[in-house]
Coordinates of C-alpha atoms in Angstrom, one line a residue:
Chain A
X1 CA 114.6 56.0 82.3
X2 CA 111.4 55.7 80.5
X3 CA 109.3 59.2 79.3
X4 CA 106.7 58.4 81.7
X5 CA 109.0 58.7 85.0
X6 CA 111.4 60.9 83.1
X7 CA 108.4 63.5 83.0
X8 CA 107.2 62.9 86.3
X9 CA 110.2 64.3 87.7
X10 CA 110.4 67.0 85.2
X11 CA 107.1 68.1 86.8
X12 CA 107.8 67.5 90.5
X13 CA 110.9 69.7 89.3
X14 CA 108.6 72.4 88.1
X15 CA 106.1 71.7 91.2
X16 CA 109.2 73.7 93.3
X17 CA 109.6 76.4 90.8
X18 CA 105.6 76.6 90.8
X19 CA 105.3 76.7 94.7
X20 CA 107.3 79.4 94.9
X21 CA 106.6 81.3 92.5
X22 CA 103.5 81.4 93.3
X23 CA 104.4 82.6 97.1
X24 CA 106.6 84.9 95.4
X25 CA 104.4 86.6 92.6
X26 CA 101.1 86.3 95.1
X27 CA 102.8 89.6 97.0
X28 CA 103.5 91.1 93.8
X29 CA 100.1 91.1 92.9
X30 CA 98.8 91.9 96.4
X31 CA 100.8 95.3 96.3
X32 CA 99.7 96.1 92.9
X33 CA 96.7 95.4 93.2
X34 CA 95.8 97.2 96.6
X35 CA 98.6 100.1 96.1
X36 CA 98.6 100.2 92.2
X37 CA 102.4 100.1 92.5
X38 CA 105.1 97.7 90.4
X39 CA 107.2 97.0 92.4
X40 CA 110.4 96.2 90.4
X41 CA 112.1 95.7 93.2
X42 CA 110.2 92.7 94.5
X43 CA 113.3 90.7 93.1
X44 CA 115.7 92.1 95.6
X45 CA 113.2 90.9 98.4
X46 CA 113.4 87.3 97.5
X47 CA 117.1 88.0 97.4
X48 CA 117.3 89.4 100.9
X49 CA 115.0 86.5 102.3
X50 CA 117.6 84.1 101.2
X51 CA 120.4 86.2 102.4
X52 CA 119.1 87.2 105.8
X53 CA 118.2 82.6 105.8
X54 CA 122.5 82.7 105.5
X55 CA 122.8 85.2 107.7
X56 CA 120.8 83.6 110.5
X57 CA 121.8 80.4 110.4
X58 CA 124.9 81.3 110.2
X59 CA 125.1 83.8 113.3
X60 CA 122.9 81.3 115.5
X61 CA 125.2 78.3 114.1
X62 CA 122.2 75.6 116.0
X63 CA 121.2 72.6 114.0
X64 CA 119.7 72.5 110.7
X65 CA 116.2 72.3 112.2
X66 CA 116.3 75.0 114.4
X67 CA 118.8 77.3 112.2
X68 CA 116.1 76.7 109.4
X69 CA 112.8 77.8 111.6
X70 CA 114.7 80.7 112.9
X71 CA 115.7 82.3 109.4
X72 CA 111.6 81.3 108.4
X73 CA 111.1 83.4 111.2
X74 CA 113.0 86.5 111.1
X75 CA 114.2 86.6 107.3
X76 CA 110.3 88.0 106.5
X77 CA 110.2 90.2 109.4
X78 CA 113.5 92.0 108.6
X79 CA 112.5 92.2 105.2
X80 CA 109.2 92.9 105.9
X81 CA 110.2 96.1 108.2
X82 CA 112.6 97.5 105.9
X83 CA 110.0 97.5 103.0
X84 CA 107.6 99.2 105.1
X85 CA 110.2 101.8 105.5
X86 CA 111.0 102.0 101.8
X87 CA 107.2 103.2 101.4
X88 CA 107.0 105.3 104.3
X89 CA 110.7 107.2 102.9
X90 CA 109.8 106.9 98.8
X91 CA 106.6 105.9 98.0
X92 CA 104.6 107.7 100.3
X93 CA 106.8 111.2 99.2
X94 CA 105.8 109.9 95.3
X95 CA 101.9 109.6 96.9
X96 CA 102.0 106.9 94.9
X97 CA 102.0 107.7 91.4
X98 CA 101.7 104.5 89.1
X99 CA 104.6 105.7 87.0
X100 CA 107.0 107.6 89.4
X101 CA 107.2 104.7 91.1
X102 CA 108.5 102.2 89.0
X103 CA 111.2 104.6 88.4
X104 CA 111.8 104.8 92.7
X105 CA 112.2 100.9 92.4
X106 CA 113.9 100.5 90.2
X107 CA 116.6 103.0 92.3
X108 CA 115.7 101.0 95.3
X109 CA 116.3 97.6 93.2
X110 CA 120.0 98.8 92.6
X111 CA 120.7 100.6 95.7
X112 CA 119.5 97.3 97.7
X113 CA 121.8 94.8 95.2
X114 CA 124.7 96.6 95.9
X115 CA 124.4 97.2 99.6
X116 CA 123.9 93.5 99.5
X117 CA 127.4 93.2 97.2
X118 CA 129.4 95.5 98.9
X119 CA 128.5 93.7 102.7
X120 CA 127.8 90.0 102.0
X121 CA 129.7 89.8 99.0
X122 CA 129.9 88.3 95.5
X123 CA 129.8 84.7 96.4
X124 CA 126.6 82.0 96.6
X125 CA 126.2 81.0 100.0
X126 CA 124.4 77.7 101.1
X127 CA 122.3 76.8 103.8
X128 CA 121.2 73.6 104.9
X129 CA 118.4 71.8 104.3
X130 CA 116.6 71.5 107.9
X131 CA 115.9 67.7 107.0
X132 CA 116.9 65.9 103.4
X133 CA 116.0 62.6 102.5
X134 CA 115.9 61.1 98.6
X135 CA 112.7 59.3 98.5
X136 CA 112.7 57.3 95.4
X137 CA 109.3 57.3 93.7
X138 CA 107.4 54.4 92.3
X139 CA 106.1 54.1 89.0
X140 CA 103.1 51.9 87.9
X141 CA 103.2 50.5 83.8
X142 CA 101.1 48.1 82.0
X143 CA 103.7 45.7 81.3
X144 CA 103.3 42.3 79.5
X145 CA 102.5 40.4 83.0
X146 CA 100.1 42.8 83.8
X147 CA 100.2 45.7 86.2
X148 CA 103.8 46.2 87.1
X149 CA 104.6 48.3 90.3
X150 CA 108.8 49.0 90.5
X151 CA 110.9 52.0 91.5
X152 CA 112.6 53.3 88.5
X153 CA 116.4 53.9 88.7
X154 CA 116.5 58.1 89.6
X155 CA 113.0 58.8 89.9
X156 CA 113.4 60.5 93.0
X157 CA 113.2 63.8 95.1
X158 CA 113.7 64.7 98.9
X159 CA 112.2 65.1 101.6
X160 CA 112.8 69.0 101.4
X161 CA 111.4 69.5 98.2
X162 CA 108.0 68.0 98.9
X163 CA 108.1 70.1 102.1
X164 CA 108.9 73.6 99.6
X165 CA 105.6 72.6 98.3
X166 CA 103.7 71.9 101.2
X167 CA 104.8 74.9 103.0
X168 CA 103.7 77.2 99.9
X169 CA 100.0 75.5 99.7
X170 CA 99.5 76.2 102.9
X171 CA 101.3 79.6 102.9
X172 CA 98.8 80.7 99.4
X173 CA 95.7 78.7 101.5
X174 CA 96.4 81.3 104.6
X175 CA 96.9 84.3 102.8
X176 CA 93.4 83.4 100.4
X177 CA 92.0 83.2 104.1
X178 CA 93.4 86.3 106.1
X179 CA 91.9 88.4 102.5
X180 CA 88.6 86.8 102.4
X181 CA 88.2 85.9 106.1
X182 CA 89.6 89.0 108.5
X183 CA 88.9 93.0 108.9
X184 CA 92.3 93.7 107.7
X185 CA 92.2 91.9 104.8
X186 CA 88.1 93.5 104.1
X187 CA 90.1 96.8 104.6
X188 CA 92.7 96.3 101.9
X189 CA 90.2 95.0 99.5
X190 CA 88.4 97.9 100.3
X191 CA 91.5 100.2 99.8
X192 CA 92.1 98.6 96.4
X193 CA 88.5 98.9 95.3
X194 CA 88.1 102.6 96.3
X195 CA 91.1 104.5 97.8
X196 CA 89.2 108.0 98.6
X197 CA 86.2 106.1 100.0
X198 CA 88.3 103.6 102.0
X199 CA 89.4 106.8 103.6
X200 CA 85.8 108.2 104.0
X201 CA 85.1 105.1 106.2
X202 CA 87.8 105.7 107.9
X203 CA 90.9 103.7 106.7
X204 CA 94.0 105.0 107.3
X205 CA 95.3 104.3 103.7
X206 CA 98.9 105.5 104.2
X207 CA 99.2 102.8 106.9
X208 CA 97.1 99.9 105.2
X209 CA 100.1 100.9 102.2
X210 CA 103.3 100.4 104.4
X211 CA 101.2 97.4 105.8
X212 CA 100.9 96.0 102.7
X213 CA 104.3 96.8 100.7
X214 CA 105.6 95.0 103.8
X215 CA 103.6 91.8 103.6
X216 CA 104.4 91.4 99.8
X217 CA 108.1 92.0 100.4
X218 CA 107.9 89.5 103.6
X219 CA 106.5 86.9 100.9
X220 CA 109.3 87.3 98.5
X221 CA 111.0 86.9 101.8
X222 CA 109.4 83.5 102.6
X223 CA 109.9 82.6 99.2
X224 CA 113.9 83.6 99.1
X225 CA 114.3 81.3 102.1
X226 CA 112.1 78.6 101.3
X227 CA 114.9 78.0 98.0
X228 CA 117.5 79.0 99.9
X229 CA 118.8 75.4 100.6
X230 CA 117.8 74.3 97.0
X231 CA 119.5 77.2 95.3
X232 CA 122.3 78.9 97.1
X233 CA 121.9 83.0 98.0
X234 CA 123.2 85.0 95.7
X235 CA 123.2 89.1 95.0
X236 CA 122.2 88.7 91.6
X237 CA 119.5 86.2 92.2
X238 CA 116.4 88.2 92.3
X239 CA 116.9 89.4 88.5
X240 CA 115.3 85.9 87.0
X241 CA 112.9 85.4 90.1
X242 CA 111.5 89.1 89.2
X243 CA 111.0 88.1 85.2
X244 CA 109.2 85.2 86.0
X245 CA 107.0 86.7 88.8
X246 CA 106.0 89.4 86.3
X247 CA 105.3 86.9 83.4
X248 CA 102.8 84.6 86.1
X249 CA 101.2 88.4 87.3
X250 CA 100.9 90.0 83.8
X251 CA 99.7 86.1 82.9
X252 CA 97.0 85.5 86.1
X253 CA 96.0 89.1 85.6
X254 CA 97.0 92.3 88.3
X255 CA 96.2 92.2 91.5
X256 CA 94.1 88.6 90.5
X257 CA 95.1 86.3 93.8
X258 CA 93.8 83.3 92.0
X259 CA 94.9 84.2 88.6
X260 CA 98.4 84.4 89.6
X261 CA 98.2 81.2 91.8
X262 CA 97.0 79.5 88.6
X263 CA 99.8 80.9 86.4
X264 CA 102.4 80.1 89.0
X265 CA 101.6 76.6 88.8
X266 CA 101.6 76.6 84.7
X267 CA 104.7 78.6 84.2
X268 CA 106.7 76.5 86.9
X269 CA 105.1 73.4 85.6
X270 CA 106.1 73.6 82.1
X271 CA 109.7 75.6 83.0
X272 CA 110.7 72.4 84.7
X273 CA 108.8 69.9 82.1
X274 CA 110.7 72.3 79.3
X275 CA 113.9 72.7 80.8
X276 CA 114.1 69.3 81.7
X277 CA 113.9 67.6 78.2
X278 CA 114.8 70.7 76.0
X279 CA 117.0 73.3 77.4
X280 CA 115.9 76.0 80.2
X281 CA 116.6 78.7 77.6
X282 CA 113.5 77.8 75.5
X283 CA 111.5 77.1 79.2
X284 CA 112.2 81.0 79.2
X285 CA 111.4 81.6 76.0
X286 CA 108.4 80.2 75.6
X287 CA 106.9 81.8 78.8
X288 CA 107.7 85.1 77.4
X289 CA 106.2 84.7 73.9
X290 CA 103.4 83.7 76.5
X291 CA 103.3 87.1 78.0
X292 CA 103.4 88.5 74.9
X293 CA 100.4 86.8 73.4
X294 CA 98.5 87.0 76.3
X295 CA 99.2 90.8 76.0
X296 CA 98.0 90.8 72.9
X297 CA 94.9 88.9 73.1
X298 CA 93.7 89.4 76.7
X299 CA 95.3 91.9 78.0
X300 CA 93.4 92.0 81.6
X301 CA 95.1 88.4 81.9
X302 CA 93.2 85.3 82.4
X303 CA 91.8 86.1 85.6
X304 CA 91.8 90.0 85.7
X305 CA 88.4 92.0 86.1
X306 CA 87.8 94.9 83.9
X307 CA 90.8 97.6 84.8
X308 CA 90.1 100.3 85.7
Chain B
X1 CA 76.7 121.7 114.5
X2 CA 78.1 122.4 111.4
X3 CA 80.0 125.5 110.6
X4 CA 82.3 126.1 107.5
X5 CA 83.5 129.6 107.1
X6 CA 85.5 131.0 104.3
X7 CA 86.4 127.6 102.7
X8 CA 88.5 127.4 99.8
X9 CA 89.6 124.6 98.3
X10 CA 90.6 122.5 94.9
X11 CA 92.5 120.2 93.0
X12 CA 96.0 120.9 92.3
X13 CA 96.1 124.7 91.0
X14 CA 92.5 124.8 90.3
X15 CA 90.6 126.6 92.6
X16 CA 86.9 125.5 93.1
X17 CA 85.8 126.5 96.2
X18 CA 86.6 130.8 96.7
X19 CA 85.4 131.1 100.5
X20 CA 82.0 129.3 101.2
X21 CA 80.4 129.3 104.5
X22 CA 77.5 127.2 105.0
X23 CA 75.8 125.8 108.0
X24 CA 73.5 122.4 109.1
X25 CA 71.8 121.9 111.9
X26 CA 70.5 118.5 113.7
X27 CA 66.8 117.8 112.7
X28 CA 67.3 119.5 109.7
X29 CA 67.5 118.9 105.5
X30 CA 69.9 121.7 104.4
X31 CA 70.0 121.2 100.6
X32 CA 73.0 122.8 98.7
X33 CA 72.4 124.2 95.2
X34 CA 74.0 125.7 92.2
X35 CA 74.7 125.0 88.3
X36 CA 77.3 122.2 87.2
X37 CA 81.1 123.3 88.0
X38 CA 79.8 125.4 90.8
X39 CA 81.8 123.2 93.8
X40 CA 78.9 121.2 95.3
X41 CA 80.6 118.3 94.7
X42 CA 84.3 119.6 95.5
X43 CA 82.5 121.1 99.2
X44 CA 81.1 117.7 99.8
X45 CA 84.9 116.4 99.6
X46 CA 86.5 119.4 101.1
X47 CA 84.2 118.4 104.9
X48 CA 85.1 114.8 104.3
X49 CA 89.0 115.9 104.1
X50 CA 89.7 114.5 100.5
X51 CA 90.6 117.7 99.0
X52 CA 93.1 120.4 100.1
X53 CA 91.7 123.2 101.7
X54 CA 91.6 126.3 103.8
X55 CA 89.3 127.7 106.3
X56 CA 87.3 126.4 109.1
X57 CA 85.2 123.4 108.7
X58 CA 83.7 122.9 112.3
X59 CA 81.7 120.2 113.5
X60 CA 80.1 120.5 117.1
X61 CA 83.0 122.4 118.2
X62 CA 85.6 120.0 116.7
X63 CA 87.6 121.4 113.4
X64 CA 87.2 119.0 110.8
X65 CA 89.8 120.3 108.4
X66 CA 92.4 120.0 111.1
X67 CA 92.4 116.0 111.3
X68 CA 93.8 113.4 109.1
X69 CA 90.8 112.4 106.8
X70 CA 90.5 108.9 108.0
X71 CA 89.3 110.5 111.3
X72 CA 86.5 112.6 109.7
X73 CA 84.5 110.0 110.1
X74 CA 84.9 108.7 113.1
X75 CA 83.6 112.1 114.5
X76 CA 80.2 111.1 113.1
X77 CA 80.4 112.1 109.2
X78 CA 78.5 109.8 107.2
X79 CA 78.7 109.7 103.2
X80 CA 76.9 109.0 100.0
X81 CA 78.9 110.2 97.8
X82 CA 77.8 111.3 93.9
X83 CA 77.7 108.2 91.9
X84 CA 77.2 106.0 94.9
X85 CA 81.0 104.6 94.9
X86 CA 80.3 101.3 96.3
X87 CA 83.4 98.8 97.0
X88 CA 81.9 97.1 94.1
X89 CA 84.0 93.9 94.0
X90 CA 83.3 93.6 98.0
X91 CA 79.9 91.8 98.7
X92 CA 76.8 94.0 100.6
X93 CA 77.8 92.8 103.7
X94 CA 81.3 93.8 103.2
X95 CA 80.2 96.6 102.4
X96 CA 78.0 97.5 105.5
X97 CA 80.7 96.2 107.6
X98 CA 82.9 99.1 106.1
X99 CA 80.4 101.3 107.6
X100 CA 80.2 99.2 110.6
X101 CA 83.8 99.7 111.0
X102 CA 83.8 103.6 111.1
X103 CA 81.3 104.1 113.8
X104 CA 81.4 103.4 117.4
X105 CA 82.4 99.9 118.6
X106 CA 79.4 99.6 120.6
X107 CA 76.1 98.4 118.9
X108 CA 77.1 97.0 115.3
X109 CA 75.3 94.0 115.1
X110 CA 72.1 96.2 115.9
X111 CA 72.8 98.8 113.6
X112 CA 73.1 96.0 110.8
X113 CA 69.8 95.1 112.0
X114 CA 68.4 98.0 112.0
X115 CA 69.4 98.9 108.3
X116 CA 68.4 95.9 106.9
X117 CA 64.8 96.7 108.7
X118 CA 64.8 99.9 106.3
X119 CA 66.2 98.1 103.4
X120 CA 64.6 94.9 103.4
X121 CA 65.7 94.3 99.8
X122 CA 69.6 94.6 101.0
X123 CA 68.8 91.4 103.1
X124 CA 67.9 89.4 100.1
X125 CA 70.7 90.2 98.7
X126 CA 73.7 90.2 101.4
X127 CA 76.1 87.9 99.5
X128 CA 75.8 89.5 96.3
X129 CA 78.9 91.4 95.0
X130 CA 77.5 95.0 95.3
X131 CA 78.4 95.8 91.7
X132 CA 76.3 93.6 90.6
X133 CA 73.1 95.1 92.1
X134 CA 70.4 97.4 90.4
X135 CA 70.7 101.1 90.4
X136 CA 68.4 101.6 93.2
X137 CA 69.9 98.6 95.3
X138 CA 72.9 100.4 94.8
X139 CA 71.9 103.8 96.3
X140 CA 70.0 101.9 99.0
X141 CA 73.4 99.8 100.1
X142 CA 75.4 103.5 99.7
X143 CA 73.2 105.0 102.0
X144 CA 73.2 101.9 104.3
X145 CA 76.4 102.2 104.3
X146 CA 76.8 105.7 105.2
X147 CA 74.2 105.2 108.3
X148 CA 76.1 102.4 109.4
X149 CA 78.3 104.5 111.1
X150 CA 76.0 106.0 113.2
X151 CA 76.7 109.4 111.5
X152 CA 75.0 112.8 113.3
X153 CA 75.6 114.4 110.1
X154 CA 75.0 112.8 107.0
X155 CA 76.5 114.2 103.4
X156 CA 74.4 113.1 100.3
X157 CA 75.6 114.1 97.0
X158 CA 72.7 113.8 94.3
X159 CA 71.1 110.6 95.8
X160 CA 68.5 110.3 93.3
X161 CA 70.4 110.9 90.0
X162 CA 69.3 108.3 87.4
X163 CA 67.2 106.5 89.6
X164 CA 63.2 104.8 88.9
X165 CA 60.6 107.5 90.3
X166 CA 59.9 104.2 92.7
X167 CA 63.4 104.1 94.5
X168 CA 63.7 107.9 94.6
X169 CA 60.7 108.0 96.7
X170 CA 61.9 105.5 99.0
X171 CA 65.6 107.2 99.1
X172 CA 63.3 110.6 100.0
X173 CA 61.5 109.0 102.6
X174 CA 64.6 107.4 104.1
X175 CA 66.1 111.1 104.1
X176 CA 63.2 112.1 106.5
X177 CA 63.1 109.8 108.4
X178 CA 66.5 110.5 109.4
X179 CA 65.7 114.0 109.5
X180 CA 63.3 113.4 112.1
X181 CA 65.8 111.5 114.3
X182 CA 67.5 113.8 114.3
X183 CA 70.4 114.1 112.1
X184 CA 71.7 116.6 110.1
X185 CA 71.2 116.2 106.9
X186 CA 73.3 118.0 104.4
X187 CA 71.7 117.1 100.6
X188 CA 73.4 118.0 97.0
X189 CA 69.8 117.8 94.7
X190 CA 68.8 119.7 91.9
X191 CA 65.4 118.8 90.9
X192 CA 63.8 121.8 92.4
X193 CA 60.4 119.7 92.9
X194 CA 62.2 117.7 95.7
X195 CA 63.8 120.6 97.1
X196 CA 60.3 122.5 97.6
X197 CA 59.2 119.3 99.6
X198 CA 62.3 118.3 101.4
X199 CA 64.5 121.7 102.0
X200 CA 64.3 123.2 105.2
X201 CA 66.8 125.4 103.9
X202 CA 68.7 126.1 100.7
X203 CA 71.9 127.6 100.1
X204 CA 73.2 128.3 96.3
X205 CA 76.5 128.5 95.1
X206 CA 77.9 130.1 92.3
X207 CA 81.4 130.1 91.1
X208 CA 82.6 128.5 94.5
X209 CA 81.1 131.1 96.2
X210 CA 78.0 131.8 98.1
X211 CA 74.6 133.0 96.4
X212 CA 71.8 133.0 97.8
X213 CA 70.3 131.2 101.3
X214 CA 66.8 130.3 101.8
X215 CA 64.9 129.8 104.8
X216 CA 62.3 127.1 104.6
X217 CA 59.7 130.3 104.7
X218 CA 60.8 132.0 102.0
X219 CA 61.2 129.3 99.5
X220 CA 57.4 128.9 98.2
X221 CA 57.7 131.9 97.0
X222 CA 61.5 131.9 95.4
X223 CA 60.6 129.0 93.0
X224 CA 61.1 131.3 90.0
X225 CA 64.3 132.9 91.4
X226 CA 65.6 129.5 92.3
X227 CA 65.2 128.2 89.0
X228 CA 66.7 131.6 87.5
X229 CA 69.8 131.1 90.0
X230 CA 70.3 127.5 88.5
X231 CA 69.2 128.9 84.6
X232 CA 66.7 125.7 84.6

């Protein structure tokens, strides 16, 4: 294959990773930046999306379409619930100090990885794509007759993958919407602007918190499941889904919906472009030194306000 | 209206407040004095539930101190706090809505109306991000905000602080007016010039505890006092 198809479907690769990553890392940033809490165990949420997608499909055993739409269904709900609960149990007890915290998810990291070992077990599970068609891709060159129009030999992708992407545009596009557009999503801005003062207009803040812990977990969720028939579910695979998500956050800048969204979609782009002509190693590698420089020279991150 | 006996209250360990009582009746500018560190600030909180405390803090019969703070509010508590406090990354209209939101369900689209009547220069500016606006623009959208709710008591702490002589007229005259509807008007200040012509009475704390009171009579005479109690 030629570079120029060769890198197309390096980036249609990283397109995937981008879309959801970006699903992912968007309720990373929407907790800490309304609750000013990391959540380190945001990982294990994407885990469980993709293991309650198993789980689903395989106790309701219906076809792939129905099987599929059930587990996008329930596997955020279920998630969703049992953060809430985590921050009505922990957090809430903590009231929410930045740094006690991250110690209390990182305890509910491990204790939800192991539950997760010691019921569903050590091995990766599949679950069926609802629909899965190659679609080869054509590829236009400036040959010597001219324009030439042909479909290169594996320059393809399925049906399913283009969907992954769709669903997370339109996913990001609703959430952008809900924030900008509804009461509840004036009230969390207000909560993140102003915590006290949210209260002194009446905002029940303890409950806009469970509310929102729940919604990011629930798009870790959507996330886990969305890659589920891509990737396999696995106990262990929030670890490199929680690295990444904090690269794109720390990247975009905290609690930046737009920032992140942009550094999704150039960390995923240039994993897959990197991974696929080098090695994924370096992909990983270079996105950290990333972090790091970013760090260093704008440490607000490319979209972040002043902090505060 | 309102009653607070033997309030106490603080951050943490830190006392602030060592039994105040205080009261504010509708129709009525009750202005709340004393030096820097003396609790005006930490009282303001304490009614509005965002600090722990103990004691009564009753508000037409209903004790304040009892509900969650969200609901302080809703029972008609409206507040400018010190330093204005705007959601400044939310636009002015997001910002009256917030107000909107607290008060009854009833009415909202002419209580927007209404306040931008009395702050025609919020109009101009309704899609601005309200950090962006001018210092006075600022207090004006706070106090908005607070009256939004349809408040019968309204709490302002230091409204005029590092304002143009210009805007701190029009912030006076909105206090007034509000006055004279009605309200109850519960004001932190301590340029004693505005307190002679606004105060219909003045209480002064010291140390988190009460001073001095002042009915609107006797304060033409108590300037000197007054300015001894506040070492001004």
């Amino acid at each position: 294959m030629d570079f120029g198809p060769y890198l197309m479907l390096a980036m249609l690769e990283g397109a995937v990773l981008a879309a959801v990553l970006a699903l992912m890392a968007s309720g990373l940033s929407l907790v800490f930046g309304v609750m000013r809490v990391v959540n380190v165990a945001h990982g294990e949420f994407y885990m469980l999306g993709a293991v309650v997608a198993w789980a689903v499909t395989t106790l309701l055993g219906a076809g792939p379409v129905l099987n599929f739409v059930a587990a996008l269904i329930v596997a955020p709900l279920v998630v969703g619930a049992m953060a809430a609960a985590a921050d009505m149990v922990i957090l809430k007890r903590l009231n929410y100090d930045p740094e006690r915290t991250i110690v209390a998810t990182i305890g509910l990291l491990y204790i939800l990885q192991q539950l997760t070992l010691m019921t569903y077990g050590a091995d990766a599970r599949p679950v069926v794509a609802p629909f899965n068609e190659r679609i080869a891709l054509p590829w236009v060159e400036w040959g010597d007759k001219g324009l030439s129009f042909y479909f290169p030999w594996g320059l393809s992708t399925t049906s399913y993958k283009l969907f992954v992407i769709a669903a997370a545009v339109v996913l990001i596009a609703a959430l952008k919407l809900f924030m900008a557009k509804t009461r509840a999503g004036l009230i969390m801005r207000a909560t993140q602007g102003d915590r006290e003062m949210a209260t002194a207009f009446g905002v029940p803040v303890e409950r806009v918190y469970a509310l929102v812990f729940g919604g990011g977990a629930a798009l870790a969720a959507l996330a886990g499941v969305l890659i589920v028939p891509i990737q396999q579910a696995h106990y262990l695979m929030g670890g490199d889904a929680l690295l990444l998500s904090f690269i794109v956050v720390i990247i975009g800048g905290l609690g930046s919906l737009s920032g992140t969204i942009v550094a999704a979609i150039l960390i995923g782009l240039s994993d897959g472009i990197i991974s696929v002509f080098f090695t994924p190693t370096l992909a990983k590698m270079i996105a950290t030194l990333a972090v790091a420089l970013v760090l260093v020279f704008r440490p607000q991150g490319l979209f972040g306000g002043t902090s505060r | 209206m309102l009653k607070i006996e033997g309030l106490r209250a603080g951050y943490g360990a830190a006392e602030v407040l060592r039994g105040v009582s205080l009261s504010a009746e509708p129709g009525e500018i009750t202005v709340l004095m004393g030096r820097n560190g003396a609790g005006k600030t930490t009282l303001m909180k304490a009614i509005m539930g965002l600090v722990k405390t103990s004691g009564r803090i009753e508000l037409d019969g209903t004790d304040l101190a009892a509900l969650p703070p969200h609901q302080v509010p809703r029972q008609g508590v409206g507040y400018v706090p010190q330093g204005r406090r705007l959601f400044a990354e939310l636009s002015v209209a997001e910002n009256l809505e917030m107000g909107l939101g607290a008060g009854p369900a009833q009415g909202r689209a002419a209580t927007r109306e209404e306040m931008l009547e009395l702050f025609p220069r919020l109009r101009e500016r309704l899609h601005q991000r309200a950090g962006t606006l001018s210092g006075g623009e600022q207090q004006m959208l706070a106090t908005a905000r607070a009256l939004c709710l349809k408040p019968k008591l309204l709490l302002l702490d230091e409204p005029t602080e590092g304002l143009q002589p210009s805007m701190i007229g029009a912030i006076r005259q909105v206090m007034v007016t509000m006055r004279d509807r009605g309200l109850a008007v519960l004001l932190v200040e301590q340029r004693i010039e505005a307190v002679l012509e606004l105060a219909d009475r003045v209480s002064v704390i010291e140390m988190g505890r009460n001073a001095e009171d002042f009915s609107r009579a006797a304060l033409s005479g108590a300037e000197g006092r007054l300015r001894a109690r506040l070492g001004v």
